[in-house]
Amino acid sequence: MKTTETPAPLPAESGAPITKTDVRPPAPPKEKKEGTVLNVFSHGVLVVWAFMVVLPLLWAVMTSFKDDRSIFSSPWSLPDSLHFDNWSRAWTQANMSDYFLNTVLVVGGSLIGTLVLGSMAAYVLARFDFPGNRFIYYLFIGGMSFPIMLALVPLFYVVNNMGLLNTIHGLILVYIAYSLPFTVFFLTAFFRTLPTSIAEAAFVDGASHSRTFFQIMIPMAKPGLISVGIFNFLGQWNQYMLPTVLNTDPDKRVLTQGLVQLAVSQGYKGDWSGLFAGLVMAMLPVLAAYIIFQRQVVQGLTAGALK
Amino acid sequence: MQHGKYRFIVGFLALPLGLYALFVVWPFIQSIYYSFTDWTGLSPEFKMVGFDNYSRMLDDDIFWKSLQHSLLFALLLPVVTIGLALFFAFMINVGGRKRKNGPVITGVRGSSFYKIVYFFPQVLSIAIVALLFAFAYNPDSGAINSLLRGIGLDDLQPLWLGDPDLALWAVMAVLVWSTVGFFVVLFSAGMASIPAEMYEAALLDGANRVTTFFRVTLPLLWDTVQSGWVYMGILALGAESFAVVQIMTTGPGGPDYSTTVMVLYVYQKAFRDGQAAYATTIGVALLVVTLAFAAVVMRLGRRERLEY
């Protein structure tokens, strides 16, 4: 324990034992009261923010069950009856089912590719010494802090020249490339923490480098792979900028794009209830996944920023 | 572990590195090169024009507007978001009262519930959040104005996204709404690793909660706050601001370009106006702003590393 800062003792108070009701030492009664006021106030603020977070989401769910007329006339009224037809209309007529399928295909392919390629690169960078190791590592890390938009203009033409524009596999390759920086950064740190003795033993027993990696290192790295996998799943599922630029074919749209386009076109068609049903439809799977895998999500998302 | 080592290294790195070089590194390098040409993006021919694009940019009023807004995003959003998140995280982890026989430091009641709920917006796509709020901000039939009418504030019916003076603030509020939860969870994780003895010592010395926060929690959490600051700034300059401005504001870019940001302007110049070279020039300016921002935050935030 070494710290350069020590909390400044307040001159008027000495180290008295801590009371059972408050974290603060006994002080004049006036002070005690302030503590209660502070408690009520701060708890109040926490509750207010929780409301501010939940209310828009609940409002969206509620609206998705209303008919168009009452959406506009009274945004806060409860639906007169549960209009499930909004949902079926959104799913079939508004092409939400296609957007869902496209998204699942793109994210599924990207996620597998990101994890396989990312762990391969990270393993080599973490465990092997070779000329250029540091350079390649920093090249990957650099990608985390550059504005992606700068690369998107030429990228559009690179992808176009390769004949990959408006294709699912083209989008998958681009997603993988843009997910690599964080994945390599995270997994390199993770592979460094794993013990080396088991891998060395396997190698002595005659396993090849790649066999050691696939049969020994990958199973050992499972927790790290799960965290970074969830991080990438959320990022890729919610991606908006990349498909907006690289995916101009209406049939190939992913969810986020499809919804935005739907909102634009609803200006002419006026099926707002269907649009809300679509919005909620896109929200629910991710929210459900988050509530189920809460711990891993939080670990995966915050791991990069903590030392 | 020597035999076949190099073959293995090359074999394992070739694919990821190749993909990354092709789709990320190479376009970056091209971008900077194109900013010195007159390439339209529509035809394959172009010639070098030196610094013409750059001088044009300096005379471009819309560019200056977008730069102003982007800077406002980068300076203001991290302050508000991180300030709120620190307050919430402190209340959730340290702000509780001492309960009978409990630990010295506790959060308020229901702290784990708050952590779960605050994180909701983070898992939703920014595009969906932007759409949702575009509806909520609708002046006639939106949820917000209807709520104001409901509590008797009939005279207070702002146009929100249609009002050039308000639109930018309305957009920024959405970014705050969607990012605070992430930082609450991040700072909570950091605060959980601060040893309880530190707090006990501070309390014995008679520090109240405000003093404890500024003298114990914040200094020990400083590294995390700093990296969070940079991360938030990059978000505010990049993808997140693109999505909210493009989806929520009319134009997009707002009435009279009152909400346009650099990243949106790059997109419009390249894919709407067919001026790819000029778009990359603004992109280079965005890169400079981003790196300068990160450098300034790192420089200002430098202090002695605390070990605990």
Coordinates of C-alpha atoms in Angstrom, one line a residue:
Chain A
M1 CA 0.0 0.0 0.0
K2 CA 1.5 3.2 -1.1
T3 CA -0.4 6.3 -1.8
T4 CA 0.7 9.9 -2.2
E5 CA -2.6 11.3 -1.2
T6 CA -4.0 10.9 2.3
P7 CA -7.4 12.1 3.0
A8 CA -7.3 15.4 4.8
P9 CA -8.7 15.1 8.3
L10 CA -11.3 17.7 9.1
P11 CA -9.9 19.9 11.8
A12 CA -13.0 20.0 14.0
E13 CA -13.5 16.3 14.2
S14 CA -11.4 13.6 15.7
G15 CA -11.5 9.9 15.0
A16 CA -14.6 8.9 16.8
P17 CA -16.1 5.4 16.5
I18 CA -18.5 5.0 13.6
T19 CA -22.2 4.9 14.5
K20 CA -24.6 2.3 13.3
T21 CA -26.9 4.6 11.3
D22 CA -24.6 6.5 9.1
V23 CA -21.1 6.1 7.5
R24 CA -20.1 9.4 9.0
P25 CA -18.7 9.8 12.5
P26 CA -20.9 11.3 15.1
A27 CA -21.1 15.0 14.5
P28 CA -23.4 17.7 15.8
P29 CA -27.0 16.8 15.2
K30 CA -27.4 19.3 12.4
E31 CA -24.8 17.4 10.4
K32 CA -26.7 14.1 10.9
K33 CA -29.8 15.6 9.4
E34 CA -27.9 16.7 6.4
G35 CA -26.7 13.1 5.9
T36 CA -30.3 12.0 5.7
V37 CA -31.2 14.7 3.3
L38 CA -28.2 13.8 1.1
N39 CA -29.3 10.2 1.2
V40 CA -32.8 11.0 0.1
F41 CA -31.6 13.3 -2.6
S42 CA -29.0 11.0 -4.1
H43 CA -31.4 8.0 -4.0
G44 CA -33.9 10.2 -5.6
V45 CA -31.5 11.0 -8.4
L46 CA -30.8 7.3 -9.0
V47 CA -34.5 6.5 -9.2
V48 CA -35.1 9.4 -11.6
W49 CA -32.4 8.2 -14.0
A50 CA -33.7 4.6 -13.8
F51 CA -37.1 6.0 -14.9
M52 CA -35.5 8.0 -17.7
V53 CA -33.8 4.9 -19.0
V54 CA -36.8 2.6 -18.7
L55 CA -39.6 4.9 -19.7
P56 CA -38.7 5.4 -23.4
L57 CA -38.3 1.6 -23.8
L58 CA -41.6 0.9 -22.2
W59 CA -43.2 3.6 -24.2
A60 CA -41.9 1.9 -27.4
V61 CA -43.2 -1.5 -26.3
M62 CA -46.6 0.0 -25.5
T63 CA -46.8 2.0 -28.8
S64 CA -46.1 -1.2 -30.8
F65 CA -49.4 -2.6 -29.6
K66 CA -51.5 0.5 -30.5
D67 CA -53.3 1.5 -33.7
D68 CA -52.0 4.4 -35.8
R69 CA -54.7 6.8 -34.8
S70 CA -54.1 6.6 -31.1
I71 CA -50.3 6.8 -31.5
F72 CA -50.7 10.3 -32.8
S73 CA -53.7 11.5 -30.8
S74 CA -52.5 10.4 -27.4
P75 CA -49.0 9.1 -27.2
W76 CA -49.2 8.1 -23.5
S77 CA -52.5 6.3 -23.4
L78 CA -52.5 2.6 -23.0
P79 CA -53.5 0.6 -26.1
D80 CA -57.3 0.0 -26.3
S81 CA -56.5 -3.6 -27.2
L82 CA -53.3 -5.5 -28.0
H83 CA -52.9 -5.1 -31.7
F84 CA -50.7 -8.1 -32.5
D85 CA -51.4 -7.5 -36.1
N86 CA -48.8 -4.7 -36.0
W87 CA -46.2 -7.3 -35.3
S88 CA -47.2 -9.7 -38.0
R89 CA -47.5 -6.9 -40.5
A90 CA -44.0 -5.7 -39.6
W91 CA -42.6 -9.2 -39.8
T92 CA -44.0 -10.0 -43.3
Q93 CA -44.9 -6.8 -45.2
A94 CA -42.2 -4.6 -43.9
N95 CA -39.6 -7.2 -44.6
M96 CA -38.4 -7.4 -41.0
S97 CA -38.0 -11.2 -41.5
D98 CA -35.5 -10.6 -44.3
Y99 CA -33.6 -8.0 -42.4
F100 CA -33.4 -10.4 -39.4
L101 CA -32.1 -13.2 -41.6
N102 CA -29.5 -10.9 -43.2
T103 CA -28.4 -9.7 -39.8
V104 CA -28.1 -13.2 -38.5
L105 CA -26.1 -14.3 -41.5
V106 CA -23.7 -11.4 -41.4
V107 CA -23.2 -11.4 -37.6
G108 CA -22.9 -15.2 -37.5
G109 CA -20.2 -15.3 -40.2
S110 CA -18.4 -12.2 -38.8
L111 CA -18.4 -13.5 -35.3
I112 CA -16.9 -16.9 -36.1
G113 CA -14.3 -15.3 -38.4
T114 CA -13.4 -12.6 -35.9
L115 CA -12.8 -15.1 -33.1
V116 CA -10.8 -17.5 -35.2
L117 CA -8.6 -15.0 -37.0
G118 CA -8.4 -12.7 -33.9
S119 CA -7.3 -15.5 -31.6
M120 CA -4.7 -16.8 -34.1
A121 CA -3.1 -13.4 -34.5
A122 CA -3.3 -12.7 -30.8
Y123 CA -1.7 -16.0 -29.9
V124 CA 1.2 -15.5 -32.2
L125 CA 1.7 -11.9 -31.0
A126 CA 1.5 -12.9 -27.3
R127 CA 3.6 -16.0 -27.3
F128 CA 6.3 -15.7 -30.0
D129 CA 9.2 -13.5 -30.4
F130 CA 10.0 -12.5 -34.0
P131 CA 11.2 -9.3 -35.7
G132 CA 8.2 -7.0 -36.3
N133 CA 6.1 -8.4 -33.5
R134 CA 5.7 -5.1 -31.8
F135 CA 5.1 -3.2 -35.0
I136 CA 2.2 -5.6 -36.1
Y137 CA 0.7 -5.4 -32.6
Y138 CA 0.6 -1.6 -32.6
L139 CA -0.7 -1.6 -36.2
F140 CA -3.7 -3.6 -34.9
I141 CA -4.1 -1.5 -31.8
G142 CA -4.0 1.8 -33.8
G143 CA -7.2 0.8 -35.5
M144 CA -9.1 1.3 -32.2
S145 CA -8.5 5.0 -32.1
F146 CA -8.8 6.2 -35.7
P147 CA -12.0 7.6 -37.1
I148 CA -13.4 4.8 -39.3
M149 CA -15.2 7.3 -41.6
L150 CA -11.8 8.4 -43.0
A151 CA -11.2 4.9 -44.4
L152 CA -14.8 4.4 -45.5
V153 CA -14.6 6.5 -48.6
P154 CA -11.7 4.6 -50.3
L155 CA -13.0 1.4 -48.7
F156 CA -16.2 1.7 -50.7
Y157 CA -14.2 1.7 -53.9
V158 CA -11.9 -1.1 -52.7
V159 CA -14.9 -3.3 -51.9
N160 CA -16.6 -2.3 -55.2
N161 CA -13.6 -3.2 -57.3
M162 CA -13.4 -6.6 -55.7
G163 CA -17.0 -7.2 -56.6
L164 CA -18.0 -7.5 -53.0
L165 CA -20.3 -4.5 -52.8
N166 CA -23.9 -5.4 -51.6
T167 CA -22.9 -9.0 -50.8
I168 CA -23.3 -10.7 -47.5
H169 CA -19.8 -12.2 -47.6
G170 CA -18.3 -8.8 -48.5
L171 CA -19.9 -7.3 -45.5
I172 CA -18.7 -10.2 -43.3
L173 CA -15.1 -9.7 -44.4
V174 CA -15.3 -6.0 -43.7
Y175 CA -16.9 -6.6 -40.3
I176 CA -14.1 -9.0 -39.4
A177 CA -11.4 -6.5 -40.4
Y178 CA -12.9 -3.7 -38.3
S179 CA -13.4 -6.0 -35.3
L180 CA -9.8 -7.3 -35.3
P181 CA -8.2 -4.3 -33.4
F182 CA -10.1 -4.7 -30.2
T183 CA -10.2 -8.5 -30.4
V184 CA -6.4 -8.8 -30.9
F185 CA -5.8 -6.2 -28.1
F186 CA -8.0 -8.1 -25.7
L187 CA -6.9 -11.6 -26.5
T188 CA -3.2 -10.8 -26.6
A189 CA -3.5 -9.6 -23.0
F190 CA -5.5 -12.7 -22.2
F191 CA -3.0 -15.2 -23.8
R192 CA -0.2 -13.6 -21.9
T193 CA -1.9 -14.5 -18.6
L194 CA -2.2 -18.2 -19.4
P195 CA 0.4 -20.5 -18.1
T196 CA 3.0 -21.6 -20.6
S197 CA 4.0 -25.0 -19.0
I198 CA 1.1 -27.0 -20.5
A199 CA 1.7 -25.8 -24.0
E200 CA 5.4 -26.5 -23.7
A201 CA 4.8 -30.0 -22.4
A202 CA 2.5 -30.7 -25.3
F203 CA 5.2 -29.5 -27.7
V204 CA 7.8 -31.7 -26.1
D205 CA 5.5 -34.6 -26.6
G206 CA 5.6 -33.9 -30.3
A207 CA 2.4 -31.8 -30.9
S208 CA 2.8 -29.3 -33.7
H209 CA 2.4 -25.6 -33.1
S210 CA -1.0 -25.5 -34.6
R211 CA -2.2 -28.6 -32.8
T212 CA -1.0 -27.1 -29.5
F213 CA -3.0 -24.0 -30.3
F214 CA -6.2 -25.7 -31.3
Q215 CA -6.3 -28.5 -28.8
I216 CA -4.7 -26.8 -25.7
M217 CA -4.7 -23.0 -25.9
I218 CA -8.2 -22.5 -27.3
P219 CA -9.9 -24.6 -24.6
M220 CA -7.9 -22.7 -22.0
A221 CA -8.8 -19.4 -23.4
K222 CA -12.5 -20.0 -23.4
P223 CA -13.5 -17.4 -20.8
G224 CA -11.6 -14.7 -22.8
L225 CA -13.2 -15.9 -26.0
I226 CA -16.7 -15.7 -24.5
S227 CA -16.1 -12.1 -23.3
V228 CA -14.7 -10.8 -26.5
G229 CA -17.3 -12.8 -28.4
I230 CA -20.1 -11.1 -26.6
F231 CA -18.5 -7.7 -27.1
N232 CA -18.2 -8.3 -30.9
F233 CA -21.7 -9.8 -31.1
L234 CA -23.2 -6.6 -29.7
G235 CA -21.0 -4.3 -31.8
Q236 CA -21.7 -6.2 -35.0
W237 CA -25.4 -6.7 -34.4
N238 CA -25.8 -3.0 -33.7
Q239 CA -23.5 -1.8 -36.5
Y240 CA -25.0 1.0 -38.5
M241 CA -22.3 3.0 -40.3
L242 CA -20.6 0.2 -42.2
P243 CA -23.7 -1.3 -43.7
T244 CA -25.0 2.2 -44.5
V245 CA -22.0 2.9 -46.7
L246 CA -21.3 -0.6 -48.1
N247 CA -24.7 -2.0 -48.5
T248 CA -27.0 -0.1 -50.8
D249 CA -29.1 -3.0 -52.1
P250 CA -32.6 -3.0 -50.4
D251 CA -32.7 -6.8 -50.3
K252 CA -29.4 -7.1 -48.4
R253 CA -30.3 -4.7 -45.7
V254 CA -29.5 -5.5 -42.1
L255 CA -31.9 -4.7 -39.2
T256 CA -30.6 -1.2 -38.3
Q257 CA -30.6 -0.1 -41.9
G258 CA -33.9 -1.7 -42.6
L259 CA -35.6 0.1 -39.7
V260 CA -34.1 3.5 -40.7
Q261 CA -35.3 3.0 -44.3
L262 CA -38.7 1.9 -43.0
A263 CA -39.0 5.1 -40.9
V264 CA -38.2 7.2 -44.0
S265 CA -40.6 5.4 -46.2
Q266 CA -43.4 5.3 -43.6
G267 CA -43.6 9.1 -44.2
Y268 CA -45.5 8.1 -47.4
K269 CA -47.2 4.9 -46.2
G270 CA -48.1 5.9 -42.6
D271 CA -47.8 2.5 -41.0
W272 CA -46.3 3.8 -37.8
S273 CA -47.6 1.1 -35.5
G274 CA -45.8 -1.5 -37.8
L275 CA -42.6 0.5 -37.5
F276 CA -42.8 0.5 -33.7
A277 CA -43.4 -3.2 -33.8
G278 CA -40.3 -3.6 -35.9
L279 CA -38.2 -1.4 -33.5
V280 CA -39.3 -3.4 -30.5
M281 CA -38.7 -6.6 -32.4
A282 CA -35.1 -5.5 -33.0
M283 CA -34.6 -4.4 -29.4
L284 CA -35.9 -7.5 -27.6
P285 CA -33.4 -10.2 -28.6
V286 CA -30.4 -8.0 -27.5
L287 CA -32.1 -7.0 -24.3
A288 CA -33.0 -10.6 -23.5
A289 CA -29.5 -11.7 -24.3
Y290 CA -28.1 -9.0 -22.1
I291 CA -30.3 -10.0 -19.2
I292 CA -29.3 -13.6 -19.5
F293 CA -25.6 -13.1 -20.0
Q294 CA -25.3 -10.0 -17.9
R295 CA -22.1 -10.8 -16.1
Q296 CA -20.2 -11.8 -19.3
V297 CA -21.5 -8.8 -21.2
V298 CA -20.3 -6.4 -18.6
Q299 CA -17.0 -8.1 -18.3
G300 CA -16.5 -8.2 -22.0
L301 CA -17.5 -4.6 -22.5
T302 CA -15.5 -3.1 -19.7
A303 CA -12.4 -5.3 -19.8
G304 CA -10.7 -3.3 -22.5
A305 CA -10.7 -0.1 -20.5
L306 CA -9.6 -1.4 -17.1
K307 CA -6.1 -2.3 -16.4
Chain B
M1 CA 10.1 -24.7 -29.5
Q2 CA 12.1 -23.8 -32.6
H3 CA 11.4 -26.1 -35.5
G4 CA 8.9 -24.7 -37.9
K5 CA 8.4 -21.7 -35.8
Y6 CA 8.6 -19.1 -38.5
R7 CA 6.4 -21.1 -40.9
F8 CA 3.8 -21.3 -38.2
I9 CA 4.0 -17.6 -37.4
V10 CA 3.6 -16.6 -41.0
G11 CA 0.8 -19.1 -41.5
F12 CA -1.2 -17.8 -38.5
L13 CA -0.7 -14.2 -39.2
A14 CA -1.2 -14.1 -42.9
L15 CA -5.0 -14.2 -43.0
P16 CA -5.9 -11.8 -40.2
L17 CA -3.1 -9.4 -41.1
G18 CA -4.0 -9.5 -44.8
L19 CA -7.6 -8.8 -44.2
Y20 CA -6.8 -6.0 -41.9
A21 CA -4.3 -4.5 -44.2
L22 CA -6.7 -4.7 -47.2
F23 CA -9.8 -3.3 -45.6
V24 CA -8.4 -1.0 -42.9
V25 CA -4.8 0.1 -43.3
W26 CA -4.8 0.4 -47.1
P27 CA -7.9 2.6 -47.3
F28 CA -6.5 4.8 -44.6
I29 CA -3.3 5.4 -46.5
Q30 CA -5.3 5.9 -49.7
S31 CA -7.5 8.5 -48.0
I32 CA -4.6 10.7 -47.1
Y33 CA -3.3 10.4 -50.7
Y34 CA -6.6 11.1 -52.3
S35 CA -7.0 14.3 -50.3
F36 CA -4.3 15.8 -52.6
T37 CA -6.2 14.9 -55.8
D38 CA -9.4 16.0 -57.5
W39 CA -10.9 12.6 -57.6
T40 CA -14.7 12.6 -57.7
G41 CA -15.2 8.9 -56.9
L42 CA -17.4 8.6 -60.0
S43 CA -14.8 8.3 -62.6
P44 CA -11.4 6.5 -62.3
E45 CA -9.4 9.5 -63.6
F46 CA -7.9 12.1 -61.2
K47 CA -4.9 14.3 -61.0
M48 CA -2.8 15.8 -58.2
V49 CA -3.9 19.2 -57.1
G50 CA -1.6 19.8 -54.1
F51 CA -3.2 21.6 -51.2
D52 CA -6.3 22.9 -53.2
N53 CA -8.7 20.8 -51.2
Y54 CA -7.3 22.0 -48.0
S55 CA -7.5 25.7 -48.9
R56 CA -11.1 25.1 -50.2
M57 CA -11.9 23.5 -46.8
L58 CA -10.6 26.5 -44.9
D59 CA -13.1 28.7 -46.9
D60 CA -16.0 26.3 -46.5
D61 CA -18.5 27.7 -44.0
I62 CA -20.3 24.3 -43.6
F63 CA -17.0 22.7 -42.7
W64 CA -16.4 25.2 -40.0
K65 CA -19.9 24.6 -38.7
S66 CA -19.4 20.9 -38.6
L67 CA -16.0 21.4 -36.9
Q68 CA -17.6 23.6 -34.3
H69 CA -20.3 21.0 -33.6
S70 CA -17.8 18.1 -33.5
L71 CA -15.6 20.0 -31.0
L72 CA -18.6 20.8 -28.9
F73 CA -19.5 17.1 -28.9
A74 CA -15.9 16.1 -28.0
L75 CA -15.6 18.6 -25.2
L76 CA -19.0 18.6 -23.6
L77 CA -20.3 15.1 -24.0
P78 CA -17.4 13.4 -22.0
V79 CA -17.7 16.0 -19.2
V80 CA -21.5 15.5 -18.8
T81 CA -21.5 11.7 -19.3
I82 CA -18.5 11.0 -17.1
G83 CA -19.6 13.5 -14.4
L84 CA -23.0 11.9 -14.2
A85 CA -21.6 8.3 -14.4
L86 CA -19.1 9.1 -11.6
F87 CA -21.8 10.4 -9.4
F88 CA -24.1 7.4 -10.0
A89 CA -21.3 4.9 -9.6
F90 CA -20.2 6.5 -6.3
M91 CA -23.8 6.4 -5.0
I92 CA -24.2 2.8 -6.1
N93 CA -21.0 1.6 -4.6
V94 CA -20.1 3.8 -1.7
G95 CA -23.1 6.1 -1.0
G96 CA -25.1 3.8 1.2
R97 CA -25.5 4.1 4.9
K98 CA -23.9 1.7 7.3
R99 CA -26.3 -1.0 8.2
K100 CA -26.1 -3.1 11.3
N101 CA -23.1 -5.5 11.2
G102 CA -22.7 -4.8 7.5
P103 CA -19.5 -3.8 5.8
V104 CA -18.2 -0.3 6.3
I105 CA -18.7 0.7 2.7
T106 CA -21.9 -0.2 0.9
G107 CA -23.9 1.1 -2.0
V108 CA -27.4 2.3 -1.7
R109 CA -30.2 -0.2 -1.6
G110 CA -30.9 -1.9 -4.9
S111 CA -27.5 -1.1 -6.3
S112 CA -27.3 -4.2 -8.5
F113 CA -30.7 -3.4 -10.0
Y114 CA -29.5 0.1 -10.9
K115 CA -26.4 -1.3 -12.6
I116 CA -28.5 -3.6 -14.7
V117 CA -31.1 -1.0 -15.8
Y118 CA -28.6 1.7 -16.5
F119 CA -26.8 -0.5 -18.9
F120 CA -29.8 -1.2 -21.1
P121 CA -29.2 1.6 -23.6
Q122 CA -25.7 0.4 -24.2
V123 CA -26.8 -2.9 -25.7
L124 CA -29.2 -1.3 -28.1
S125 CA -28.1 -0.1 -31.5
I126 CA -27.5 3.6 -31.6
A127 CA -29.6 3.6 -34.8
I128 CA -32.6 2.2 -32.9
V129 CA -32.1 4.6 -30.0
A130 CA -32.0 7.5 -32.5
L131 CA -35.2 6.4 -34.2
L132 CA -37.0 6.1 -30.9
F133 CA -36.0 9.5 -29.8
A134 CA -36.8 11.1 -33.2
F135 CA -40.4 10.0 -32.5
A136 CA -40.3 11.1 -28.9
Y137 CA -39.1 14.6 -29.9
N138 CA -41.9 15.0 -32.5
P139 CA -43.4 18.4 -31.7
D140 CA -47.1 17.6 -32.3
S141 CA -47.5 13.9 -31.4
G142 CA -44.2 13.0 -29.7
A143 CA -44.0 11.6 -26.2
I144 CA -42.0 14.5 -24.7
N145 CA -44.3 17.4 -25.7
S146 CA -47.3 15.3 -24.9
L147 CA -45.8 14.7 -21.4
L148 CA -45.3 18.5 -21.1
R149 CA -49.0 19.1 -22.0
G150 CA -49.9 16.4 -19.5
I151 CA -48.3 18.2 -16.6
G152 CA -49.9 21.5 -17.6
L153 CA -47.1 23.1 -19.5
D154 CA -49.1 23.8 -22.6
D155 CA -47.2 26.9 -23.5
L156 CA -43.9 25.0 -23.5
Q157 CA -44.0 23.0 -26.7
P158 CA -40.5 23.3 -28.3
L159 CA -40.0 22.2 -31.9
W160 CA -36.9 20.2 -30.6
L161 CA -35.3 18.8 -33.7
G162 CA -36.9 21.4 -35.9
D163 CA -35.5 24.4 -33.9
P164 CA -32.0 25.3 -35.1
D165 CA -31.0 26.4 -31.6
L166 CA -32.3 23.4 -29.9
A167 CA -31.7 20.5 -32.3
L168 CA -28.0 20.1 -31.5
W169 CA -28.7 19.9 -27.7
A170 CA -31.6 17.4 -28.3
V171 CA -29.2 15.2 -30.2
M172 CA -26.5 15.5 -27.5
A173 CA -29.0 14.5 -24.8
V174 CA -29.7 11.3 -26.7
L175 CA -25.9 10.5 -26.7
V176 CA -25.7 11.1 -23.0
W177 CA -28.8 8.9 -22.4
S178 CA -27.2 6.0 -24.3
T179 CA -23.7 6.1 -22.9
V180 CA -24.0 7.0 -19.2
G181 CA -24.8 3.4 -18.3
F182 CA -21.6 2.0 -19.8
F183 CA -19.5 4.3 -17.7
V184 CA -21.5 3.6 -14.5
V185 CA -20.7 0.0 -14.9
L186 CA -17.1 0.7 -15.9
F187 CA -16.5 2.9 -12.9
S188 CA -18.3 0.5 -10.6
A189 CA -15.9 -2.2 -11.6
G190 CA -13.0 0.2 -10.8
M191 CA -14.5 1.2 -7.5
A192 CA -15.0 -2.4 -6.4
S193 CA -11.2 -2.9 -6.6
I194 CA -10.4 -0.1 -4.2
P195 CA -9.6 -1.7 -0.9
A196 CA -12.1 -1.1 1.9
E197 CA -9.3 -0.1 4.4
M198 CA -8.8 3.1 2.4
Y199 CA -12.4 4.1 3.0
E200 CA -12.2 3.1 6.7
A201 CA -9.2 5.2 7.2
A202 CA -10.8 8.2 5.6
L203 CA -14.0 7.8 7.6
L204 CA -12.0 7.4 10.8
D205 CA -10.3 10.7 10.0
G206 CA -13.7 12.2 9.8
A207 CA -14.1 12.7 6.1
N208 CA -17.6 13.1 4.8
R209 CA -18.8 11.6 1.6
V210 CA -17.9 14.5 -0.7
T211 CA -14.4 14.6 0.7
T212 CA -14.1 10.8 0.4
F213 CA -15.0 11.0 -3.2
F214 CA -12.5 13.7 -4.1
R215 CA -9.7 12.5 -1.9
V216 CA -10.0 8.7 -2.1
T217 CA -12.2 7.5 -4.9
L218 CA -11.3 9.8 -7.7
P219 CA -7.5 9.7 -7.4
L220 CA -7.5 5.9 -7.3
L221 CA -9.9 5.7 -10.2
W222 CA -8.0 8.3 -12.3
D223 CA -6.6 5.9 -14.9
T224 CA -10.0 4.5 -15.7
V225 CA -11.6 7.9 -15.9
Q226 CA -8.9 9.1 -18.3
S227 CA -9.2 6.2 -20.7
G228 CA -13.0 6.5 -20.5
W229 CA -12.6 10.1 -21.4
V230 CA -10.6 9.4 -24.5
Y231 CA -13.0 6.6 -25.5
M232 CA -16.1 8.8 -25.1
G233 CA -14.4 11.6 -27.1
I234 CA -13.7 9.1 -30.0
L235 CA -17.3 8.0 -29.9
A236 CA -18.6 11.5 -29.9
L237 CA -16.4 12.4 -32.9
G238 CA -17.1 9.2 -34.8
A239 CA -19.7 6.5 -35.4
E240 CA -22.1 7.4 -32.6
S241 CA -22.5 11.0 -33.6
F242 CA -22.9 10.0 -37.3
A243 CA -25.8 7.7 -36.5
V244 CA -27.8 10.1 -34.3
V245 CA -27.3 13.2 -36.5
Q246 CA -28.0 11.3 -39.7
I247 CA -31.1 9.6 -38.4
M248 CA -32.6 12.3 -36.1
T249 CA -32.2 15.6 -37.8
T250 CA -33.8 16.8 -41.0
G251 CA -31.7 17.1 -44.0
P252 CA -29.7 15.3 -42.5
G253 CA -27.6 17.9 -40.8
G254 CA -30.4 19.9 -39.3
P255 CA -32.2 23.1 -40.3
D256 CA -29.5 25.3 -41.9
Y257 CA -26.7 22.8 -41.1
S258 CA -27.3 23.6 -37.4
T259 CA -26.6 20.0 -36.4
T260 CA -24.1 18.7 -38.9
V261 CA -20.9 17.1 -37.6
M262 CA -17.7 16.3 -39.4
V263 CA -18.3 12.6 -39.8
L264 CA -21.6 13.2 -41.4
Y265 CA -20.2 15.9 -43.7
V266 CA -17.5 13.4 -44.9
Y267 CA -20.2 10.9 -45.7
Q268 CA -22.4 13.4 -47.6
K269 CA -19.5 14.8 -49.6
A270 CA -18.4 11.4 -50.7
F271 CA -21.7 9.6 -51.3
R272 CA -24.2 12.3 -51.9
D273 CA -22.2 15.0 -53.8
G274 CA -19.7 12.9 -55.6
Q275 CA -16.7 14.7 -54.2
A276 CA -14.6 11.8 -52.8
A277 CA -11.3 13.7 -52.7
Y278 CA -12.8 16.6 -50.8
A279 CA -14.5 14.2 -48.5
T280 CA -11.2 12.5 -47.6
T281 CA -9.7 16.0 -46.9
I282 CA -12.4 16.6 -44.3
G283 CA -11.7 13.1 -43.0
V284 CA -8.0 14.0 -42.5
A285 CA -9.2 17.0 -40.6
L286 CA -11.3 14.7 -38.4
L287 CA -8.3 12.5 -37.9
V288 CA -6.2 15.5 -36.7
V289 CA -9.0 16.6 -34.4
T290 CA -9.4 13.1 -32.9
L291 CA -5.6 12.6 -32.3
A292 CA -5.3 16.1 -30.9
F293 CA -8.2 15.5 -28.5
A294 CA -6.6 12.2 -27.3
A295 CA -3.2 13.8 -26.9
V296 CA -4.6 16.8 -24.9
V297 CA -6.6 14.5 -22.5
M298 CA -3.6 12.3 -21.9
R299 CA -1.4 15.3 -21.4
L300 CA -3.7 17.1 -19.0
G301 CA -4.5 14.0 -17.1
R302 CA -1.0 13.0 -16.4
R303 CA -0.4 12.4 -12.7
E304 CA 1.6 10.1 -10.5
R305 CA 0.5 6.5 -10.8
L306 CA -1.0 5.3 -7.5
E307 CA -0.4 1.8 -6.3
Y308 CA -2.9 0.1 -4.1

